[in-house]
Amino acid sequence: MTEDLKEGRVSQIVTRFPPEPNGYLHIGHARAITINFELADEFGGKTNLRFDDTNPTKEDVEYVKAIQEDIKWLGFEWEGLYFASDYFEEMYQRAVLLIRKGLAYVDEQTPEQIRETRGTLTEPGKESPYRNRPVEENLDLFERMRKGEFKDGEKVLRAKIDMASPNINMRDPVIYRILHAHHHNTGDAWCIYPMYAFAHPLEDAIEGVTHSLCSLEFEDQRPFYDWVIRECEMPNVPRQYEFGKLYISNTVSGKRHIRKLIEEGILDGWDDPRVMTISGMRRRGFTPEAIRAFIRETGVSKSNAVVDSRMLDHFIREDLKLKAPRTMAVLKPLKVVITNYPEGQTEWLDAENNPENPEMGSRQIPFSREIWIEQDDFMETPPPKYHRLYPGNEVRLKHAYFIKCEEVVKDADGNVVEIRCTYDPETKSGTGFTGRKVKGTIHWVDGSSGIPAEFRLYEPLVLDENVDADTFLERLNPNSLEILHGYVEPNMREAQPHDKFQFFRHGYFNVDPHYSKPGQPVFNRIVSLKSSYDPNA
């Protein structure tokens, strides 16, 4: 881009993000969005949003709206909003121009016959018996195709290039097909639609795009891209550049795979927090700042890359550690009765909201005779070096007092259902008590005022890194979602969808926008607190 500006090939950089509105955007799209918008911004240029809506059978207004929402959420604003369908008439006239130049013809072969005569990587294709039709006959048939005189698939318009080309994309590719389908933008005005490979370069040229940034699979189509621009005599000449795709290990991002998982009831929608759609990441609690930082770190290369999902988790933690208030939540509750604490009494204790960010201030939390602790924080017969609660042992309650386990209550089946403790009133947190030390500190929630809550914990959706294999359904992780029911501090009562918190020892959580109800929060775990990922490795 620097050279293009320096040498005067372009006066302003213009990029575009051109999604097809046939599904929701995923992490790969987030990379393309970031590359297009940030490169244009770096050189003082602009970026257009254009919907490549040339396939009405798979497209929907729902996707158009969702894509715009995703881009805005990522933090980007487009210069112009366009639809490929806005250019259907000009595309049609450019196709007529190709026919007049003897560079396009109407073919009546079936799709199967066209595939069979296309050739292979080592063998040239075979010319269609309709390839040398007179220009006037092709013009007449193409016009009649537009008028709706033929059935779907009965005829196509093909570019006339070279059936012996070593690049299969140049072997007379189909550029128009008949499709009697209602279009979300043009209604029933058209029954023929341009193929993507033909429409895409025309759209770039019409909009004055200077740099068409595409993923790597379009590299072999670049000769056809340039051919269309040249032979259709477009006044603006964009240049196509390719970059590698971004994949995240152990997850699913491809539209086809996600759609199948939704249809089979494995996911609850395009925004299921287990998939790397932008809406799914937003619902889980990922932040746009973390996603953009992650994409910048992965860089731009000419090869496809599978990136460890833990790398993205690292950027989430780094972004949230100073933003998310700290609070306590008990996910697997066990009842504790503090027998020497006065019945009916509640006191309020001071707790900082984020020790790494003092500007977030502090809050008051209630403490009374009955509290909830984690089941994992008590063992009747502990192993060596277990520093949490067990009969006769003393621990500190975070922000509160030392308590000592005195008695264990079990049900008829021998399960521990309650433990009874005593507390030492001299050990209140913040009083400067130094009389003795304990090795364990555990978190808790007040039993009388804690808010019942649901917690959704996520593990990788796919057991293998190669998530795009045809057998990915066989490698789904049956434990990708665990739902727990516990309690949170009473200050969580007013938590709103997408509010984010760090729950002591459990990780970062986001209030789910679908399942949460007033007074009944549902939390999605964004990431755990620790990871084995080393950003300096």
Coordinates of C-alpha atoms in Angstrom, one line a residue:
M1 CA 0.0 0.0 0.0
T2 CA 2.9 2.3 0.8
E3 CA 4.3 1.8 -2.7
D4 CA 0.9 2.2 -4.4
L5 CA 0.5 5.6 -2.7
K6 CA 4.1 6.7 -3.2
E7 CA 4.1 5.8 -6.9
G8 CA 0.7 7.4 -7.5
R9 CA -1.1 4.2 -8.6
V10 CA -3.8 5.2 -6.1
S11 CA -4.7 8.4 -4.5
Q12 CA -6.5 6.9 -1.5
I13 CA -6.6 3.3 -0.1
V14 CA -10.1 1.8 -0.3
T15 CA -10.7 -1.7 1.1
R16 CA -13.9 -3.6 1.7
F17 CA -15.3 -6.4 3.9
P18 CA -17.6 -8.4 1.6
P19 CA -19.5 -11.1 3.6
E20 CA -22.2 -13.3 2.1
P21 CA -25.3 -13.0 4.3
N22 CA -25.9 -16.7 4.6
G23 CA -24.8 -17.2 8.3
Y24 CA -23.2 -15.5 11.2
L25 CA -19.6 -14.2 11.2
H26 CA -16.9 -16.2 13.0
I27 CA -13.3 -15.6 14.3
G28 CA -11.9 -15.9 10.7
H29 CA -14.2 -13.1 9.6
A30 CA -13.1 -11.0 12.7
R31 CA -9.6 -11.3 11.3
A32 CA -10.6 -10.2 7.8
I33 CA -12.6 -7.3 9.3
T34 CA -9.7 -6.2 11.5
I35 CA -7.2 -6.5 8.6
N36 CA -9.4 -4.5 6.1
F37 CA -10.4 -1.7 8.5
E38 CA -7.1 -1.2 10.3
L39 CA -5.0 -1.3 7.2
A40 CA -7.2 1.3 5.5
D41 CA -7.2 3.4 8.7
E42 CA -3.4 3.2 8.9
F43 CA -3.0 4.7 5.5
G44 CA -5.8 7.3 5.9
G45 CA -8.2 5.4 3.6
K46 CA -11.7 4.0 4.0
T47 CA -13.4 0.6 4.2
N48 CA -16.8 -0.3 2.7
L49 CA -19.2 -3.0 4.0
R50 CA -20.7 -4.9 1.1
F51 CA -23.0 -7.8 1.2
D52 CA -22.3 -10.3 -1.6
D53 CA -25.9 -11.3 -1.9
T54 CA -25.8 -13.3 -5.2
N55 CA -27.4 -16.5 -3.8
P56 CA -31.0 -15.9 -2.7
T57 CA -31.6 -19.5 -1.6
K58 CA -29.2 -19.2 1.3
E59 CA -29.4 -15.5 2.3
D60 CA -31.6 -13.7 4.8
V61 CA -32.2 -10.3 6.3
E62 CA -31.5 -11.8 9.7
Y63 CA -27.9 -12.4 8.7
V64 CA -27.6 -8.9 7.2
K65 CA -28.6 -7.3 10.5
A66 CA -26.4 -9.7 12.6
I67 CA -23.3 -9.0 10.5
Q68 CA -23.7 -5.2 10.9
E69 CA -24.2 -5.6 14.7
D70 CA -21.0 -7.8 14.9
I71 CA -18.8 -5.3 13.0
K72 CA -20.0 -2.4 15.2
W73 CA -19.4 -4.5 18.3
L74 CA -15.9 -5.2 17.2
G75 CA -15.4 -1.4 17.1
F76 CA -15.4 -0.6 13.4
E77 CA -17.5 1.8 11.3
W78 CA -17.8 1.4 7.5
E79 CA -17.6 4.2 5.0
G80 CA -20.3 3.0 2.7
L81 CA -22.9 0.2 3.0
Y82 CA -23.5 -1.6 -0.3
F83 CA -25.2 -4.8 -1.7
A84 CA -24.0 -6.8 -4.7
S85 CA -27.7 -6.9 -5.7
D86 CA -27.6 -3.1 -6.2
Y87 CA -25.4 -3.8 -9.2
F88 CA -27.4 -6.6 -10.9
E89 CA -28.3 -4.4 -13.9
E90 CA -24.7 -3.3 -14.5
M91 CA -23.4 -6.9 -14.0
Y92 CA -26.0 -8.0 -16.6
Q93 CA -24.8 -5.4 -19.1
R94 CA -21.2 -6.3 -18.5
A95 CA -22.1 -9.9 -19.3
V96 CA -23.8 -8.8 -22.5
L97 CA -20.6 -6.9 -23.4
L98 CA -18.7 -10.2 -23.0
I99 CA -21.1 -11.9 -25.3
R100 CA -20.8 -9.2 -27.9
K101 CA -17.0 -9.6 -27.7
G102 CA -17.3 -13.3 -28.3
L103 CA -16.1 -14.0 -24.7
A104 CA -19.2 -15.6 -23.2
Y105 CA -21.8 -18.1 -24.4
V106 CA -25.0 -19.8 -23.3
D107 CA -24.4 -23.5 -22.5
E108 CA -27.2 -26.1 -22.3
Q109 CA -25.2 -28.9 -20.7
T110 CA -26.3 -30.2 -17.3
P111 CA -24.2 -29.3 -14.3
E112 CA -22.9 -32.9 -14.2
Q113 CA -21.8 -32.7 -17.9
I114 CA -20.0 -29.4 -17.2
R115 CA -18.1 -31.0 -14.3
E116 CA -17.3 -34.1 -16.3
T117 CA -15.8 -32.0 -19.2
R118 CA -13.9 -29.6 -17.0
G119 CA -10.8 -31.8 -17.0
T120 CA -8.4 -32.5 -14.2
L121 CA -5.1 -31.0 -12.9
T122 CA -3.2 -33.1 -15.5
E123 CA -5.8 -33.3 -18.3
P124 CA -7.3 -30.4 -20.3
G125 CA -11.1 -29.9 -20.4
K126 CA -13.4 -30.5 -23.4
E127 CA -15.1 -27.8 -25.2
S128 CA -18.9 -27.6 -24.9
P129 CA -20.9 -28.3 -28.1
Y130 CA -22.5 -24.9 -27.6
R131 CA -19.2 -23.0 -27.2
N132 CA -19.2 -21.6 -30.7
R133 CA -22.7 -20.4 -30.9
P134 CA -23.2 -17.1 -32.9
V135 CA -23.1 -14.0 -30.9
E136 CA -26.7 -13.0 -31.8
E137 CA -28.0 -16.4 -30.7
N138 CA -26.2 -16.1 -27.3
L139 CA -27.6 -12.6 -26.8
D140 CA -31.1 -13.8 -27.6
L141 CA -30.9 -16.8 -25.2
F142 CA -29.3 -14.7 -22.4
E143 CA -32.2 -12.2 -22.7
R144 CA -34.7 -15.0 -22.6
M145 CA -33.0 -16.4 -19.5
R146 CA -33.5 -13.1 -17.9
K147 CA -37.2 -13.0 -18.9
G148 CA -37.8 -16.3 -17.1
E149 CA -38.4 -18.5 -20.1
F150 CA -36.3 -21.4 -18.9
K151 CA -36.2 -23.6 -15.8
D152 CA -33.6 -23.7 -13.1
G153 CA -30.4 -25.3 -14.4
E154 CA -31.7 -25.5 -17.9
K155 CA -29.1 -23.1 -19.2
V156 CA -26.1 -21.2 -17.9
L157 CA -23.8 -18.4 -19.2
R158 CA -20.2 -19.3 -19.3
A159 CA -17.1 -17.2 -19.9
K160 CA -15.2 -18.2 -23.0
I161 CA -11.5 -18.4 -22.1
D162 CA -9.4 -21.5 -22.4
M163 CA -10.5 -25.1 -21.8
A164 CA -6.8 -26.2 -21.8
S165 CA -5.6 -23.7 -19.2
P166 CA -3.5 -25.2 -16.4
N167 CA -5.6 -23.1 -14.1
I168 CA -9.0 -24.9 -13.9
N169 CA -10.7 -21.6 -12.8
M170 CA -10.0 -20.3 -16.4
R171 CA -11.7 -23.3 -18.1
D172 CA -14.9 -21.5 -19.2
P173 CA -16.3 -20.8 -15.7
V174 CA -20.0 -20.4 -15.3
I175 CA -20.8 -16.7 -14.7
Y176 CA -24.7 -16.7 -14.6
R177 CA -27.2 -19.4 -13.6
I178 CA -31.0 -19.5 -13.6
L179 CA -32.6 -19.4 -10.2
H180 CA -36.3 -18.7 -9.7
A181 CA -36.0 -17.6 -6.1
H182 CA -37.2 -14.6 -4.1
H183 CA -34.3 -12.3 -3.2
H184 CA -34.2 -10.5 0.2
N185 CA -33.2 -7.2 -1.5
T186 CA -34.5 -7.3 -5.1
G187 CA -37.6 -9.4 -4.5
D188 CA -38.7 -11.2 -7.8
A189 CA -37.1 -8.8 -10.2
W190 CA -34.5 -11.3 -11.2
C191 CA -34.5 -15.0 -12.0
I192 CA -30.8 -15.1 -13.1
Y193 CA -28.0 -14.5 -10.7
P194 CA -24.3 -13.9 -11.3
M195 CA -21.8 -16.4 -9.8
Y196 CA -19.7 -15.0 -7.0
A197 CA -16.4 -15.3 -8.9
F198 CA -17.8 -13.1 -11.6
A199 CA -19.7 -10.6 -9.4
H200 CA -17.0 -10.1 -6.9
P201 CA -14.4 -8.3 -9.1
L202 CA -17.1 -6.2 -10.7
E203 CA -18.3 -5.1 -7.3
D204 CA -14.8 -4.1 -6.3
A205 CA -14.4 -2.1 -9.5
I206 CA -17.7 -0.4 -9.3
E207 CA -17.0 0.8 -5.7
G208 CA -13.5 2.0 -6.5
V209 CA -11.8 -0.6 -4.2
T210 CA -8.1 -0.3 -4.6
H211 CA -7.0 -3.3 -2.5
S212 CA -9.2 -6.5 -2.5
L213 CA -7.9 -8.4 0.5
C214 CA -9.0 -12.1 0.3
S215 CA -8.3 -15.3 2.0
L216 CA -5.8 -17.7 0.5
E217 CA -8.3 -20.0 -1.4
F218 CA -8.9 -17.1 -3.8
E219 CA -5.3 -17.1 -5.0
D220 CA -6.0 -19.5 -7.8
Q221 CA -9.0 -17.3 -8.9
R222 CA -6.9 -14.2 -9.2
P223 CA -6.3 -14.7 -12.9
F224 CA -10.1 -14.9 -13.5
Y225 CA -10.6 -11.8 -11.2
D226 CA -8.1 -9.9 -13.4
W227 CA -9.7 -11.2 -16.6
V228 CA -13.2 -10.1 -15.6
I229 CA -11.9 -6.6 -14.7
R230 CA -10.0 -6.3 -18.0
E231 CA -12.6 -7.9 -20.4
C232 CA -15.6 -6.1 -18.9
E233 CA -13.7 -2.9 -19.5
M234 CA -14.0 -1.6 -15.9
P235 CA -12.7 1.9 -15.5
N236 CA -11.4 1.2 -12.0
V237 CA -8.8 -1.6 -11.6
P238 CA -8.6 -3.1 -8.1
R239 CA -5.8 -5.4 -7.2
Q240 CA -6.4 -8.7 -5.3
Y241 CA -4.1 -9.7 -2.4
E242 CA -4.4 -13.0 -0.4
F243 CA -3.7 -13.9 3.2
G244 CA -3.9 -17.1 5.2
K245 CA -7.0 -18.1 7.1
L246 CA -7.1 -18.2 10.9
Y247 CA -8.4 -21.3 12.7
I248 CA -8.7 -21.8 16.5
S249 CA -7.8 -25.2 17.9
N250 CA -10.6 -27.5 19.3
T251 CA -13.5 -25.4 18.2
V252 CA -15.9 -25.0 15.2
S253 CA -16.1 -21.9 13.1
G254 CA -17.3 -22.9 9.6
K255 CA -20.8 -21.9 8.8
R256 CA -21.7 -25.4 7.4
H257 CA -20.5 -27.2 10.5
I258 CA -22.2 -24.7 12.9
R259 CA -25.5 -25.0 11.0
K260 CA -25.4 -28.8 11.2
L261 CA -24.7 -28.6 15.0
I262 CA -27.7 -26.3 15.4
E263 CA -30.0 -28.5 13.3
E264 CA -29.1 -31.5 15.4
G265 CA -29.8 -29.7 18.6
I266 CA -26.2 -29.8 19.9
L267 CA -25.9 -26.0 20.0
D268 CA -28.7 -23.6 21.0
G269 CA -28.0 -21.2 18.1
W270 CA -25.4 -19.3 16.2
D271 CA -24.5 -17.5 19.4
D272 CA -23.8 -20.6 21.5
P273 CA -20.8 -19.7 23.7
R274 CA -19.0 -22.9 22.6
V275 CA -18.5 -21.8 19.0
M276 CA -16.2 -19.0 17.6
T277 CA -18.9 -17.0 16.0
I278 CA -18.6 -13.3 16.9
S279 CA -22.0 -13.4 18.5
G280 CA -21.1 -16.6 20.4
M281 CA -17.9 -15.0 21.7
R282 CA -19.9 -11.9 22.7
R283 CA -22.4 -14.0 24.5
R284 CA -19.7 -15.9 26.3
G285 CA -18.1 -12.7 27.4
F286 CA -15.2 -12.1 25.2
T287 CA -14.4 -8.4 24.7
P288 CA -13.8 -6.7 21.3
E289 CA -10.5 -5.2 22.6
A290 CA -9.2 -8.7 23.5
I291 CA -10.2 -10.1 20.1
R292 CA -8.5 -7.3 18.2
A293 CA -5.4 -7.6 20.3
F294 CA -5.3 -11.3 19.6
I295 CA -5.7 -10.9 15.9
R296 CA -2.9 -8.3 15.8
E297 CA -0.6 -10.7 17.6
T298 CA -1.3 -13.5 15.2
G299 CA -0.3 -11.2 12.3
V300 CA -0.9 -11.6 8.6
S301 CA 0.8 -14.3 6.6
K302 CA 0.4 -16.2 3.3
S303 CA -0.3 -19.5 5.0
N304 CA -3.3 -20.8 6.9
A305 CA -2.7 -21.2 10.7
V306 CA -4.3 -23.1 13.5
V307 CA -3.8 -21.1 16.7
D308 CA -4.0 -22.6 20.2
S309 CA -7.3 -21.5 21.8
R310 CA -5.4 -20.8 25.0
M311 CA -3.7 -17.9 23.2
L312 CA -7.0 -16.1 22.8
D313 CA -7.9 -16.9 26.4
H314 CA -4.6 -15.2 27.5
F315 CA -5.7 -11.9 25.8
I316 CA -9.1 -12.2 27.4
R317 CA -7.5 -12.4 30.8
E318 CA -5.2 -9.5 30.1
D319 CA -8.1 -7.3 29.1
L320 CA -10.4 -8.2 31.9
K321 CA -8.0 -8.2 34.9
L322 CA -8.3 -4.5 35.4
K323 CA -11.9 -4.1 34.1
A324 CA -13.9 -6.9 35.9
P325 CA -14.9 -6.4 39.5
R326 CA -14.0 -9.2 41.9
T327 CA -16.7 -10.9 43.8
M328 CA -17.5 -14.3 45.3
A329 CA -19.6 -17.2 44.0
V330 CA -20.2 -20.7 45.2
L331 CA -20.8 -23.1 42.3
K332 CA -21.2 -26.4 44.3
P333 CA -22.6 -25.3 47.6
L334 CA -22.1 -26.9 51.0
K335 CA -23.9 -25.5 54.0
V336 CA -21.9 -24.3 56.9
V337 CA -23.5 -23.3 60.3
I338 CA -21.3 -21.2 62.6
T339 CA -22.6 -22.4 65.9
N340 CA -21.2 -19.6 68.1
Y341 CA -22.3 -16.8 65.9
P342 CA -25.4 -15.0 67.2
E343 CA -28.6 -16.1 65.7
G344 CA -30.5 -13.4 63.7
Q345 CA -27.4 -11.2 63.5
T346 CA -25.9 -9.9 60.2
E347 CA -22.9 -7.8 59.9
W348 CA -21.4 -6.0 56.8
L349 CA -17.8 -6.5 55.9
D350 CA -15.6 -4.4 53.6
A351 CA -14.3 -6.0 50.4
E352 CA -12.2 -4.4 47.6
N353 CA -13.8 -4.7 44.2
N354 CA -10.4 -5.2 42.4
P355 CA -7.1 -5.1 44.3
E356 CA -5.3 -4.6 40.9
N357 CA -7.4 -1.5 40.2
P358 CA -8.0 0.5 43.4
E359 CA -10.1 3.0 41.5
M360 CA -12.9 0.5 41.4
G361 CA -13.5 1.0 45.1
S362 CA -15.0 -1.4 47.6
R363 CA -18.3 -3.0 48.5
Q364 CA -20.1 -4.2 51.6
I365 CA -20.9 -7.9 51.9
P366 CA -23.2 -9.5 54.5
F367 CA -22.1 -12.2 57.0
S368 CA -24.3 -14.2 59.2
R369 CA -24.6 -17.5 61.1
E370 CA -25.2 -19.7 58.0
I371 CA -23.0 -19.5 54.9
W372 CA -22.3 -21.5 51.7
I373 CA -18.9 -22.8 50.8
E374 CA -17.6 -25.0 48.0
Q375 CA -18.0 -28.7 48.4
D376 CA -14.4 -29.0 47.2
D377 CA -13.2 -26.8 50.1
F378 CA -14.1 -29.6 52.6
M379 CA -12.8 -33.1 53.0
E380 CA -13.6 -35.4 55.9
T381 CA -10.4 -37.4 55.3
P382 CA -7.9 -35.0 53.5
P383 CA -4.7 -36.0 51.8
P384 CA -1.4 -34.5 52.9
K385 CA -0.9 -30.8 52.3
Y386 CA -4.6 -30.2 52.1
H387 CA -5.0 -26.7 53.6
R388 CA -8.7 -26.2 53.3
L389 CA -11.5 -27.2 55.7
Y390 CA -11.6 -30.6 57.5
P391 CA -12.5 -31.8 61.0
G392 CA -10.3 -29.9 63.5
N393 CA -8.7 -27.6 61.0
E394 CA -9.0 -23.8 60.8
V395 CA -9.2 -21.7 57.7
R396 CA -9.8 -18.0 56.9
L397 CA -13.0 -17.0 55.2
K398 CA -12.1 -14.4 52.5
H399 CA -12.9 -10.9 53.9
A400 CA -14.2 -12.4 57.1
Y401 CA -13.1 -14.6 60.0
F402 CA -11.2 -17.7 60.9
I403 CA -13.5 -20.7 61.3
K404 CA -12.8 -24.2 62.6
C405 CA -14.6 -27.4 61.6
E406 CA -16.2 -29.0 64.7
E407 CA -18.8 -31.4 63.4
V408 CA -20.0 -33.1 60.2
V409 CA -23.7 -33.7 59.4
K410 CA -24.5 -36.5 56.9
D411 CA -27.7 -37.7 55.3
A412 CA -29.1 -41.3 55.4
D413 CA -26.8 -42.3 52.5
G414 CA -23.7 -41.0 54.2
N415 CA -23.3 -37.9 52.2
V416 CA -22.0 -34.7 53.9
V417 CA -24.8 -32.2 53.8
E418 CA -23.7 -29.7 56.5
I419 CA -20.7 -28.9 58.5
R420 CA -20.7 -27.0 61.8
C421 CA -18.0 -24.7 62.7
T422 CA -17.0 -22.1 65.3
Y423 CA -15.5 -18.7 64.5
D424 CA -13.0 -16.5 66.3
P425 CA -14.3 -13.0 66.6
E426 CA -10.8 -11.6 67.1
T427 CA -9.7 -12.6 63.6
K428 CA -11.9 -10.3 61.5
S429 CA -10.2 -9.4 58.3
G430 CA -8.8 -5.9 58.2
T431 CA -8.3 -5.6 61.9
G432 CA -4.6 -6.3 61.9
F433 CA -4.9 -9.6 63.8
T434 CA -1.5 -11.4 64.0
G435 CA -2.1 -13.8 66.8
R436 CA -1.7 -16.8 64.6
K437 CA -1.8 -17.8 60.9
V438 CA -3.7 -20.3 58.9
K439 CA -2.6 -21.8 55.6
G440 CA -5.9 -21.8 53.8
T441 CA -8.3 -19.1 52.6
I442 CA -11.6 -20.1 51.1
H443 CA -14.5 -18.1 49.6
W444 CA -18.1 -18.2 50.7
V445 CA -21.5 -16.6 50.2
D446 CA -23.9 -15.6 52.9
G447 CA -26.7 -18.1 53.5
S448 CA -29.5 -15.7 54.2
S449 CA -29.0 -13.3 51.4
G450 CA -27.0 -15.1 48.7
I451 CA -28.7 -15.1 45.3
P452 CA -29.4 -18.4 43.6
A453 CA -27.6 -18.5 40.3
E454 CA -26.8 -20.9 37.4
F455 CA -23.3 -21.3 36.1
R456 CA -22.3 -22.6 32.7
L457 CA -18.8 -23.9 32.4
Y458 CA -17.3 -24.6 29.0
E459 CA -14.6 -26.9 27.7
P460 CA -13.4 -27.2 24.1
L461 CA -16.2 -28.3 21.8
V462 CA -14.0 -30.6 19.7
L463 CA -11.4 -33.1 21.0
D464 CA -9.0 -32.7 18.1
E465 CA -7.3 -29.6 16.7
N466 CA -8.4 -30.5 13.1
V467 CA -11.9 -29.3 13.5
D468 CA -12.8 -28.9 9.9
A469 CA -12.5 -32.6 9.1
D470 CA -15.6 -34.3 7.7
T471 CA -15.7 -36.5 10.8
F472 CA -15.7 -33.7 13.3
L473 CA -19.1 -34.8 14.7
E474 CA -17.5 -38.0 15.9
R475 CA -14.9 -36.0 17.8
L476 CA -17.3 -33.7 19.7
N477 CA -16.5 -33.3 23.4
P478 CA -19.5 -34.7 25.4
N479 CA -18.4 -32.5 28.4
S480 CA -18.2 -29.2 26.5
L481 CA -20.9 -27.8 28.8
E482 CA -21.4 -28.3 32.5
I483 CA -24.3 -26.6 34.3
L484 CA -24.1 -25.9 38.0
H485 CA -26.4 -24.3 40.5
G486 CA -25.1 -22.3 43.4
Y487 CA -25.1 -18.8 44.9
V488 CA -23.6 -15.3 44.4
E489 CA -23.3 -12.3 46.6
P490 CA -26.4 -10.2 46.9
N491 CA -24.8 -7.4 45.0
M492 CA -25.4 -9.6 41.9
R493 CA -29.1 -9.2 42.1
E494 CA -29.0 -6.2 39.7
A495 CA -26.5 -7.7 37.3
Q496 CA -27.3 -7.0 33.7
P497 CA -26.7 -9.0 30.5
H498 CA -23.1 -8.9 29.5
D499 CA -21.9 -7.6 32.9
K500 CA -18.5 -9.2 33.6
F501 CA -17.0 -10.3 36.9
Q502 CA -14.1 -12.3 38.3
F503 CA -15.4 -14.9 40.8
F504 CA -12.7 -15.6 43.3
R505 CA -10.8 -18.8 42.3
H506 CA -13.2 -19.7 39.6
G507 CA -12.4 -17.3 36.7
Y508 CA -14.1 -14.6 34.7
F509 CA -17.8 -14.8 34.1
N510 CA -20.4 -13.0 31.9
V511 CA -24.1 -12.6 32.5
D512 CA -25.8 -14.6 29.8
P513 CA -28.2 -12.4 27.8
H514 CA -30.6 -15.3 26.8
Y515 CA -31.2 -17.3 30.0
S516 CA -30.8 -14.7 32.7
K517 CA -34.0 -13.3 34.3
P518 CA -34.3 -10.5 36.9
G519 CA -33.1 -11.8 40.2
Q520 CA -32.2 -15.2 38.6
P521 CA -28.8 -14.6 36.9
V522 CA -27.1 -17.1 34.6
F523 CA -23.3 -16.8 34.2
N524 CA -21.2 -18.1 31.4
R525 CA -17.6 -18.7 32.4
I526 CA -15.4 -16.8 29.9
V527 CA -12.1 -18.2 30.9
S528 CA -10.6 -19.7 34.0
L529 CA -8.1 -17.7 36.1
K530 CA -5.0 -19.7 35.1
S531 CA -3.7 -21.3 31.9
S532 CA -0.7 -23.3 30.8
Y533 CA -0.3 -21.0 27.8
D534 CA 3.0 -19.1 27.8
P535 CA 2.8 -15.9 25.8
N536 CA 6.6 -15.7 25.6
A537 CA 7.1 -19.2 24.3

